[in-house]
mmCIF file of C-alpha atoms in Angstrom:
data_model
loop_
_atom_site.group_PDB
_atom_site.id
_atom_site.type_symbol
_atom_site.label_atom_id
_atom_site.label_comp_id
_atom_site.label_asym_id
_atom_site.label_seq_id
_atom_site.Cartn_x
_atom_site.Cartn_y
_atom_site.Cartn_z
ATOM 1 C CA MET U 1467 106.556 85.759 34.689
ATOM 2 C CA LYS U 1468 105.531 89.411 34.378
ATOM 3 C CA SER U 1469 102.964 88.558 31.682
ATOM 4 C CA ASN U 1470 101.590 85.789 33.921
ATOM 5 C CA LYS U 1471 101.224 88.245 36.790
ATOM 6 C CA ARG U 1472 99.497 90.845 34.604
ATOM 7 C CA TYR U 1473 97.092 88.224 33.247
ATOM 8 C CA ALA U 1474 96.429 86.930 36.766
ATOM 9 C CA LEU U 1475 95.670 90.467 38.001
ATOM 10 C CA ILE U 1476 93.128 91.000 35.203
ATOM 11 C CA LEU U 1477 91.452 87.710 36.084
ATOM 12 C CA GLY U 1478 91.471 88.756 39.734
ATOM 13 C CA LEU U 1479 89.711 92.026 38.954
ATOM 14 C CA LEU U 1480 87.053 90.276 36.886
ATOM 15 C CA SER U 1481 86.453 87.772 39.668
ATOM 16 C CA ALA U 1482 86.073 90.670 42.119
ATOM 17 C CA LEU U 1483 83.307 92.147 39.970
ATOM 18 C CA PHE U 1484 81.307 88.925 40.005
ATOM 19 C CA PHE U 1485 82.031 88.265 43.681
ATOM 20 C CA ALA U 1486 80.698 91.745 44.481
ATOM 21 C CA LEU U 1487 77.336 90.805 42.995
ATOM 22 C CA THR U 1488 77.143 88.115 45.676
ATOM 23 C CA PHE U 1489 77.410 90.677 48.484
ATOM 24 C CA VAL U 1490 74.705 92.825 46.919
ATOM 25 C CA LEU U 1491 72.285 89.972 46.180
ATOM 26 C CA ASN U 1492 72.808 88.470 49.656
ATOM 27 C CA ARG U 1493 71.873 91.846 51.105
ATOM 28 C CA VAL U 1494 68.797 91.977 48.855
ATOM 29 C CA MET U 1495 67.669 88.577 50.171
ATOM 30 C CA ALA U 1496 68.378 89.552 53.798
ATOM 31 C CA VAL U 1497 66.371 92.763 53.477
ATOM 32 C CA GLY U 1498 63.576 90.738 51.840
ATOM 33 C CA GLY U 1499 63.339 88.424 54.845
ATOM 34 C CA GLY U 1500 65.193 85.402 53.454
ATOM 35 C CA HIS U 1501 67.011 83.301 56.067
ATOM 36 C CA TRP U 1502 70.801 83.208 55.746
ATOM 37 C CA ILE U 1503 70.961 79.404 55.925
ATOM 38 C CA TRP U 1504 69.159 79.075 52.606
ATOM 39 C CA SER U 1505 70.938 82.018 51.027
ATOM 40 C CA ALA U 1506 74.163 80.093 51.665
ATOM 41 C CA SER U 1507 73.250 76.446 51.094
ATOM 42 C CA LEU U 1508 71.027 76.924 48.029
ATOM 43 C CA ARG U 1509 73.845 78.804 46.322
ATOM 44 C CA TYR U 1510 76.130 75.764 46.693
ATOM 45 C CA PHE U 1511 73.452 73.262 45.663
ATOM 46 C CA TRP U 1512 72.957 75.259 42.461
ATOM 47 C CA THR U 1513 76.700 75.622 42.000
ATOM 48 C CA THR U 1514 77.197 71.858 42.247
ATOM 49 C CA LEU U 1515 74.704 71.236 39.454
ATOM 50 C CA LEU U 1516 76.138 73.949 37.214
ATOM 51 C CA LEU U 1517 79.723 72.825 37.653
ATOM 52 C CA LEU U 1518 78.747 69.183 37.168
ATOM 53 C CA VAL U 1519 77.335 70.040 33.751
ATOM 54 C CA LEU U 1520 80.501 71.981 32.836
ATOM 55 C CA VAL U 1521 82.951 69.256 33.872
ATOM 56 C CA LEU U 1522 80.897 66.563 32.128
ATOM 57 C CA LEU U 1523 80.730 68.564 28.908
ATOM 58 C CA SER U 1524 84.464 69.211 29.030
ATOM 59 C CA LYS U 1525 85.163 65.556 29.924
ATOM 60 C CA LYS U 1526 86.993 66.528 33.124
ATOM 61 C CA PHE U 1527 84.829 64.671 35.623
ATOM 62 C CA ARG U 1528 86.813 61.441 36.175
ATOM 63 C CA PRO U 1529 90.124 63.072 37.238
ATOM 64 C CA VAL U 1530 88.281 65.018 39.946
ATOM 65 C CA ILE U 1531 86.649 61.915 41.403
ATOM 66 C CA LEU U 1532 89.972 60.035 41.337
ATOM 67 C CA ALA U 1533 91.710 62.948 43.075
ATOM 68 C CA ILE U 1534 89.057 63.045 45.824
ATOM 69 C CA LYS U 1535 89.260 59.266 46.316
ATOM 70 C CA GLU U 1536 93.029 59.546 46.708
ATOM 71 C CA LYS U 1537 92.815 62.010 49.636
ATOM 72 C CA PRO U 1538 89.156 62.165 50.772
ATOM 73 C CA GLY U 1539 89.916 63.468 54.251
ATOM 74 C CA GLN U 1540 91.924 66.429 53.015
ATOM 75 C CA TRP U 1541 89.349 67.287 50.361
ATOM 76 C CA LEU U 1542 86.549 67.228 52.925
ATOM 77 C CA LEU U 1543 88.482 69.262 55.513
ATOM 78 C CA TRP U 1544 89.915 72.025 53.322
ATOM 79 C CA SER U 1545 86.823 72.323 51.111
ATOM 80 C CA THR U 1546 84.606 72.713 54.174
ATOM 81 C CA ILE U 1547 86.936 75.401 55.515
ATOM 82 C CA GLY U 1548 87.502 77.110 52.158
ATOM 83 C CA PHE U 1549 83.863 77.144 51.072
ATOM 84 C CA GLY U 1550 81.699 76.346 54.120
ATOM 85 C CA PHE U 1551 83.425 78.479 56.761
ATOM 86 C CA PHE U 1552 83.879 81.166 54.130
ATOM 87 C CA TYR U 1553 80.402 81.586 52.688
ATOM 88 C CA ALA U 1554 78.079 80.711 55.565
ATOM 89 C CA PRO U 1555 79.508 83.483 57.813
ATOM 90 C CA LEU U 1556 79.323 85.989 54.931
ATOM 91 C CA THR U 1557 75.629 85.337 54.341
ATOM 92 C CA PHE U 1558 74.948 85.503 58.084
ATOM 93 C CA ALA U 1559 76.658 88.913 58.289
ATOM 94 C CA SER U 1560 74.619 90.296 55.381
ATOM 95 C CA ALA U 1561 71.670 90.807 57.731
ATOM 96 C CA PHE U 1562 73.671 93.229 59.882
ATOM 97 C CA GLY U 1563 75.192 95.668 57.417
ATOM 98 C CA PRO U 1564 75.084 96.983 53.845
ATOM 99 C CA SER U 1565 76.836 94.983 51.148
ATOM 100 C CA TRP U 1566 79.680 97.474 50.717
ATOM 101 C CA LEU U 1567 80.437 97.290 54.453
ATOM 102 C CA ILE U 1568 80.533 93.487 54.402
ATOM 103 C CA ALA U 1569 82.690 93.604 51.290
ATOM 104 C CA GLY U 1570 84.927 96.125 53.039
ATOM 105 C CA THR U 1571 85.395 93.953 56.102
ATOM 106 C CA TRP U 1572 86.092 91.008 53.820
ATOM 107 C CA GLN U 1573 89.242 92.753 52.574
ATOM 108 C CA ILE U 1574 90.962 91.618 55.765
ATOM 109 C CA THR U 1575 91.484 88.437 53.754
ATOM 110 C CA ILE U 1576 94.375 90.221 52.017
ATOM 111 C CA LEU U 1577 96.348 90.403 55.250
ATOM 112 C CA ALA U 1578 95.006 86.999 56.279
ATOM 113 C CA GLY U 1579 96.605 85.458 53.205
ATOM 114 C CA ILE U 1580 99.954 86.976 54.178
ATOM 115 C CA VAL U 1581 99.636 85.901 57.828
ATOM 116 C CA VAL U 1582 98.737 82.268 57.118
ATOM 117 C CA ALA U 1583 101.275 81.694 54.308
ATOM 118 C CA PRO U 1584 104.241 80.723 56.555
ATOM 119 C CA TRP U 1585 102.057 78.358 58.588
ATOM 120 C CA LEU U 1586 100.494 76.702 55.531
ATOM 121 C CA GLN U 1587 103.806 76.208 53.755
ATOM 122 C CA GLN U 1588 106.080 75.556 56.712
ATOM 123 C CA THR U 1589 107.756 72.663 54.918
ATOM 124 C CA GLN U 1590 108.873 74.925 52.099
ATOM 125 C CA SER U 1591 111.486 77.630 51.924
ATOM 126 C CA ILE U 1592 109.604 80.937 51.887
ATOM 127 C CA LYS U 1593 111.299 84.266 51.459
ATOM 128 C CA PRO U 1594 110.064 87.049 53.761
ATOM 129 C CA LEU U 1595 107.560 89.324 52.067
ATOM 130 C CA PRO U 1596 109.006 92.699 51.048
ATOM 131 C CA PHE U 1597 108.129 95.755 53.097
ATOM 132 C CA GLN U 1598 106.210 97.125 50.095
ATOM 133 C CA THR U 1599 103.824 94.168 50.032
ATOM 134 C CA ILE U 1600 103.012 94.606 53.719
ATOM 135 C CA LEU U 1601 102.742 98.395 53.411
ATOM 136 C CA PHE U 1602 100.350 98.285 50.449
ATOM 137 C CA SER U 1603 98.196 95.699 52.227
ATOM 138 C CA LEU U 1604 98.059 97.955 55.295
ATOM 139 C CA ILE U 1605 96.924 100.852 53.084
ATOM 140 C CA ILE U 1606 94.033 98.690 51.937
ATOM 141 C CA LEU U 1607 93.251 97.757 55.535
ATOM 142 C CA LEU U 1608 93.287 101.426 56.570
ATOM 143 C CA GLY U 1609 90.814 102.098 53.781
ATOM 144 C CA VAL U 1610 88.582 99.342 55.141
ATOM 145 C CA VAL U 1611 88.700 100.870 58.633
ATOM 146 C CA LEU U 1612 87.731 104.290 57.289
ATOM 147 C CA MET U 1613 84.871 102.842 55.260
ATOM 148 C CA GLN U 1614 83.389 101.332 58.402
ATOM 149 C CA ALA U 1615 84.070 104.265 60.742
ATOM 150 C CA GLY U 1616 81.005 106.277 59.773
ATOM 151 C CA HIS U 1617 78.711 103.249 59.767
ATOM 152 C CA ALA U 1618 79.941 102.069 63.171
ATOM 153 C CA ARG U 1619 78.535 105.223 64.785
ATOM 154 C CA GLN U 1620 75.063 104.443 63.448
ATOM 155 C CA VAL U 1621 74.575 100.868 64.673
ATOM 156 C CA SER U 1622 74.449 99.047 68.007
ATOM 157 C CA VAL U 1623 77.467 97.234 69.399
ATOM 158 C CA ASN U 1624 75.612 93.947 68.962
ATOM 159 C CA ASN U 1625 75.008 94.560 65.250
ATOM 160 C CA LEU U 1626 78.572 95.759 64.835
ATOM 161 C CA ILE U 1627 79.941 92.509 66.282
ATOM 162 C CA LEU U 1628 77.524 90.277 64.368
ATOM 163 C CA GLY U 1629 78.425 92.061 61.160
ATOM 164 C CA PHE U 1630 82.175 91.910 61.777
ATOM 165 C CA ALA U 1631 83.123 88.664 63.569
ATOM 166 C CA PRO U 1632 81.622 86.245 60.973
ATOM 167 C CA VAL U 1633 83.356 88.067 58.119
ATOM 168 C CA LEU U 1634 86.653 87.891 60.014
ATOM 169 C CA ILE U 1635 86.248 84.101 60.161
ATOM 170 C CA ALA U 1636 85.467 84.006 56.441
ATOM 171 C CA ALA U 1637 88.463 86.209 55.626
ATOM 172 C CA PHE U 1638 90.852 83.618 57.071
ATOM 173 C CA ALA U 1639 88.944 80.512 55.965
ATOM 174 C CA TYR U 1640 89.005 81.320 52.251
ATOM 175 C CA PRO U 1641 92.775 81.688 51.717
ATOM 176 C CA ILE U 1642 93.465 78.740 54.023
ATOM 177 C CA GLY U 1643 91.140 76.431 52.098
ATOM 178 C CA ASN U 1644 92.261 77.715 48.702
ATOM 179 C CA ARG U 1645 95.998 77.445 49.375
ATOM 180 C CA LYS U 1646 95.791 74.044 51.062
ATOM 181 C CA MET U 1647 93.808 72.647 48.131
ATOM 182 C CA MET U 1648 96.443 74.002 45.731
ATOM 183 C CA GLU U 1649 98.946 71.903 47.688
ATOM 184 C CA VAL U 1650 96.705 68.837 47.690
ATOM 185 C CA THR U 1651 96.021 68.969 43.933
ATOM 186 C CA ASN U 1652 99.604 70.063 43.132
ATOM 187 C CA GLY U 1653 98.707 71.279 39.631
ATOM 188 C CA LYS U 1654 96.986 68.015 38.632
ATOM 189 C CA LEU U 1655 93.587 69.688 38.253
ATOM 190 C CA ASP U 1656 92.700 72.907 36.456
ATOM 191 C CA ALA U 1657 90.698 75.746 38.001
ATOM 192 C CA LEU U 1658 87.323 74.364 36.881
ATOM 193 C CA GLN U 1659 88.100 70.893 38.217
ATOM 194 C CA ARG U 1660 89.388 72.198 41.527
ATOM 195 C CA THR U 1661 86.331 74.432 41.968
ATOM 196 C CA PHE U 1662 83.995 71.517 41.221
ATOM 197 C CA GLY U 1663 85.929 69.186 43.503
ATOM 198 C CA MET U 1664 85.854 71.600 46.424
ATOM 199 C CA THR U 1665 82.153 72.311 45.875
ATOM 200 C CA LEU U 1666 81.408 68.594 45.793
ATOM 201 C CA ALA U 1667 83.495 67.921 48.900
ATOM 202 C CA SER U 1668 81.775 70.752 50.794
ATOM 203 C CA LEU U 1669 78.272 69.331 50.170
ATOM 204 C CA PRO U 1670 78.069 67.457 53.518
ATOM 205 C CA PHE U 1671 78.441 70.822 55.274
ATOM 206 C CA TRP U 1672 75.634 72.407 53.224
ATOM 207 C CA ILE U 1673 73.354 69.410 53.692
ATOM 208 C CA LEU U 1674 73.846 69.527 57.473
ATOM 209 C CA LEU U 1675 73.206 73.274 57.458
ATOM 210 C CA SER U 1676 69.971 72.767 55.507
ATOM 211 C CA ILE U 1677 68.821 70.098 57.944
ATOM 212 C CA LEU U 1678 69.476 72.572 60.738
ATOM 213 C CA GLY U 1679 67.342 75.158 58.929
ATOM 214 C CA ILE U 1680 64.454 72.715 58.572
ATOM 215 C CA ALA U 1681 64.770 71.713 62.223
ATOM 216 C CA PHE U 1682 64.335 75.370 63.194
ATOM 217 C CA LYS U 1683 61.382 75.614 60.767
ATOM 218 C CA LYS U 1684 63.148 78.107 58.530
ATOM 219 C CA PHE U 1685 62.325 77.534 54.871
ATOM 220 C CA PRO U 1686 63.528 79.234 51.683
ATOM 221 C CA THR U 1687 61.423 81.833 49.919
ATOM 222 C CA ALA U 1688 60.673 81.675 46.194
ATOM 223 C CA ALA U 1689 62.851 84.741 45.697
ATOM 224 C CA GLN U 1690 65.772 82.994 47.409
ATOM 225 C CA VAL U 1691 65.542 80.007 45.090
ATOM 226 C CA SER U 1692 65.861 82.173 41.971
ATOM 227 C CA THR U 1693 68.337 84.680 43.414
ATOM 228 C CA THR U 1694 70.703 81.984 44.659
ATOM 229 C CA LEU U 1695 70.725 80.530 41.139
ATOM 230 C CA TRP U 1696 72.079 83.824 39.814
ATOM 231 C CA ILE U 1697 74.597 83.969 42.648
ATOM 232 C CA ALA U 1698 75.682 80.429 41.805
ATOM 233 C CA ILE U 1699 76.305 81.493 38.207
ATOM 234 C CA PHE U 1700 78.036 84.792 39.007
ATOM 235 C CA SER U 1701 80.031 83.780 42.069
ATOM 236 C CA GLY U 1702 80.046 80.010 42.395
ATOM 237 C CA VAL U 1703 81.046 79.427 38.777
ATOM 238 C CA ILE U 1704 82.363 82.535 37.025
ATOM 239 C CA ALA U 1705 84.067 84.399 39.901
ATOM 240 C CA THR U 1706 85.489 81.341 41.655
ATOM 241 C CA VAL U 1707 86.908 79.793 38.482
ATOM 242 C CA LEU U 1708 88.437 83.130 37.466
ATOM 243 C CA PHE U 1709 90.014 83.624 40.889
ATOM 244 C CA PHE U 1710 91.358 80.073 41.091
ATOM 245 C CA LYS U 1711 92.752 80.433 37.588
ATOM 246 C CA ALA U 1712 94.467 83.663 38.655
ATOM 247 C CA THR U 1713 95.995 82.112 41.788
ATOM 248 C CA ASP U 1714 97.081 79.038 39.824
ATOM 249 C CA LYS U 1715 99.004 81.279 37.439
ATOM 250 C CA VAL U 1716 101.172 82.717 40.227
ATOM 251 C CA GLN U 1717 100.960 80.111 43.002
ATOM 252 C CA LYS U 1718 104.782 79.792 43.229
ATOM 253 C CA ASP U 1719 105.326 83.554 43.509
ATOM 254 C CA GLN U 1720 104.278 84.757 46.984
ATOM 255 C CA LYS U 1721 104.448 88.445 46.019
ATOM 256 C CA ALA U 1722 102.322 87.944 42.912
ATOM 257 C CA LEU U 1723 99.895 85.757 44.856
ATOM 258 C CA ALA U 1724 99.456 88.514 47.442
ATOM 259 C CA ALA U 1725 98.843 91.011 44.619
ATOM 260 C CA VAL U 1726 96.184 88.794 43.039
ATOM 261 C CA GLU U 1727 94.420 88.444 46.387
ATOM 262 C CA ALA U 1728 94.638 92.226 46.729
ATOM 263 C CA THR U 1729 92.518 92.669 43.585
ATOM 264 C CA GLN U 1730 89.583 91.458 45.664
ATOM 265 C CA SER U 1731 89.658 94.821 47.430
ATOM 266 C CA THR U 1732 87.786 96.309 44.459
ATOM 267 C CA GLU U 1733 84.757 94.289 45.552
ATOM 268 C CA VAL U 1734 84.075 97.177 47.941
ATOM 269 C CA LEU U 1735 83.641 99.636 45.096
ATOM 270 C CA PHE U 1736 81.643 97.209 42.954
ATOM 271 C CA ALA U 1737 79.371 96.344 45.900
ATOM 272 C CA LEU U 1738 78.805 100.002 46.706
ATOM 273 C CA ALA U 1739 77.762 100.716 43.126
ATOM 274 C CA GLY U 1740 75.456 97.698 43.132
ATOM 275 C CA GLU U 1741 73.756 98.667 46.377
ATOM 276 C CA LEU U 1742 73.196 102.228 45.183
ATOM 277 C CA ILE U 1743 71.539 100.892 42.040
ATOM 278 C CA LEU U 1744 69.535 97.929 43.367
ATOM 279 C CA LEU U 1745 68.633 99.067 46.898
ATOM 280 C CA ASN U 1746 68.635 102.849 46.431
ATOM 281 C CA ASP U 1747 70.951 103.134 49.406
ATOM 282 C CA THR U 1748 72.291 106.519 50.451
ATOM 283 C CA ILE U 1749 75.772 107.611 49.436
ATOM 284 C CA PRO U 1750 78.270 106.787 52.223
ATOM 285 C CA ASP U 1751 79.858 109.561 54.265
ATOM 286 C CA SER U 1752 83.283 111.088 53.695
ATOM 287 C CA TYR U 1753 84.964 108.402 55.805
ATOM 288 C CA ALA U 1754 83.690 105.652 53.530
ATOM 289 C CA ILE U 1755 84.525 107.554 50.348
ATOM 290 C CA SER U 1756 88.069 108.259 51.565
ATOM 291 C CA GLY U 1757 88.427 104.625 52.559
ATOM 292 C CA GLY U 1758 87.291 103.507 49.126
ATOM 293 C CA PHE U 1759 90.024 105.562 47.482
ATOM 294 C CA LEU U 1760 92.630 104.059 49.817
ATOM 295 C CA VAL U 1761 91.437 100.553 49.012
ATOM 296 C CA LEU U 1762 91.746 101.262 45.301
ATOM 297 C CA LEU U 1763 95.141 102.908 45.803
ATOM 298 C CA GLY U 1764 96.450 99.907 47.725
ATOM 299 C CA MET U 1765 95.292 97.554 44.995
ATOM 300 C CA ILE U 1766 96.916 99.650 42.251
ATOM 301 C CA LEU U 1767 100.203 99.836 44.185
ATOM 302 C CA HIS U 1768 100.130 96.065 44.621
ATOM 303 C CA SER U 1769 99.667 95.516 40.886
ATOM 304 C CA LEU U 1770 102.346 98.018 39.795
ATOM 305 C CA LYS U 1771 105.160 97.012 42.130
ATOM 306 C CA LYS U 1772 107.973 94.958 40.569
#
């Protein structure tokens, strides 16, 4: 079990690196004038095609389709929540704050995963989480608060809300969708199949969103088409499969599952580095730097606790 947890934590860290690229590239598109609707929907259209090729090559397509046919309503509901209500709000928020700030706010998902666990698995016997798990998660949350403190003094209340509220929605939607789909599939599909299935089942949401964009006469830019392809590769395929594989490894161990989700806190540091390199952003103030260290500390404590 310990080796499984260590392996899952490594996979979690790698997924965080690739997820962080999403925050940075979404910010690049927002700064370049690209509309958030296309930054979100194009990413999932590309992801569907990429994953389709992978599952066909690996001969894993049929089990996914059979699984969806068995429980279509649940696939549609939890995939829309886990992918649609997760990613659309994140891309919307990217227009109102730097990528490291969005990534920082996103770390609320660590506590969200802990909060929703009893509700999602109310039919199962769940042991209360140890004080350490809660404490280390709160350290990460404190780091997030510090990272945003300096930035909050530089923006309007309107921008602050528009940059925070959507990410809060996303932070709860992702663990809810992910954990409910783990229950629905019950180990019958691997990480690649589950990722493809959820992407496929979320397509109605992305199609409706695209129709809405066209109705408002908002169209994608050439840069968005190419950038979302890279995001689809980095985040939609690599990062998501790695993260699902990590959570699959420890799905029956609530403490280990919380620790794996805590690895996503390093997205803040990866996103900060990416924004400094790609957008020549200024170095954050002392609040943000101190917060970054707390985020990293919380993640390390999560991974080292027995």
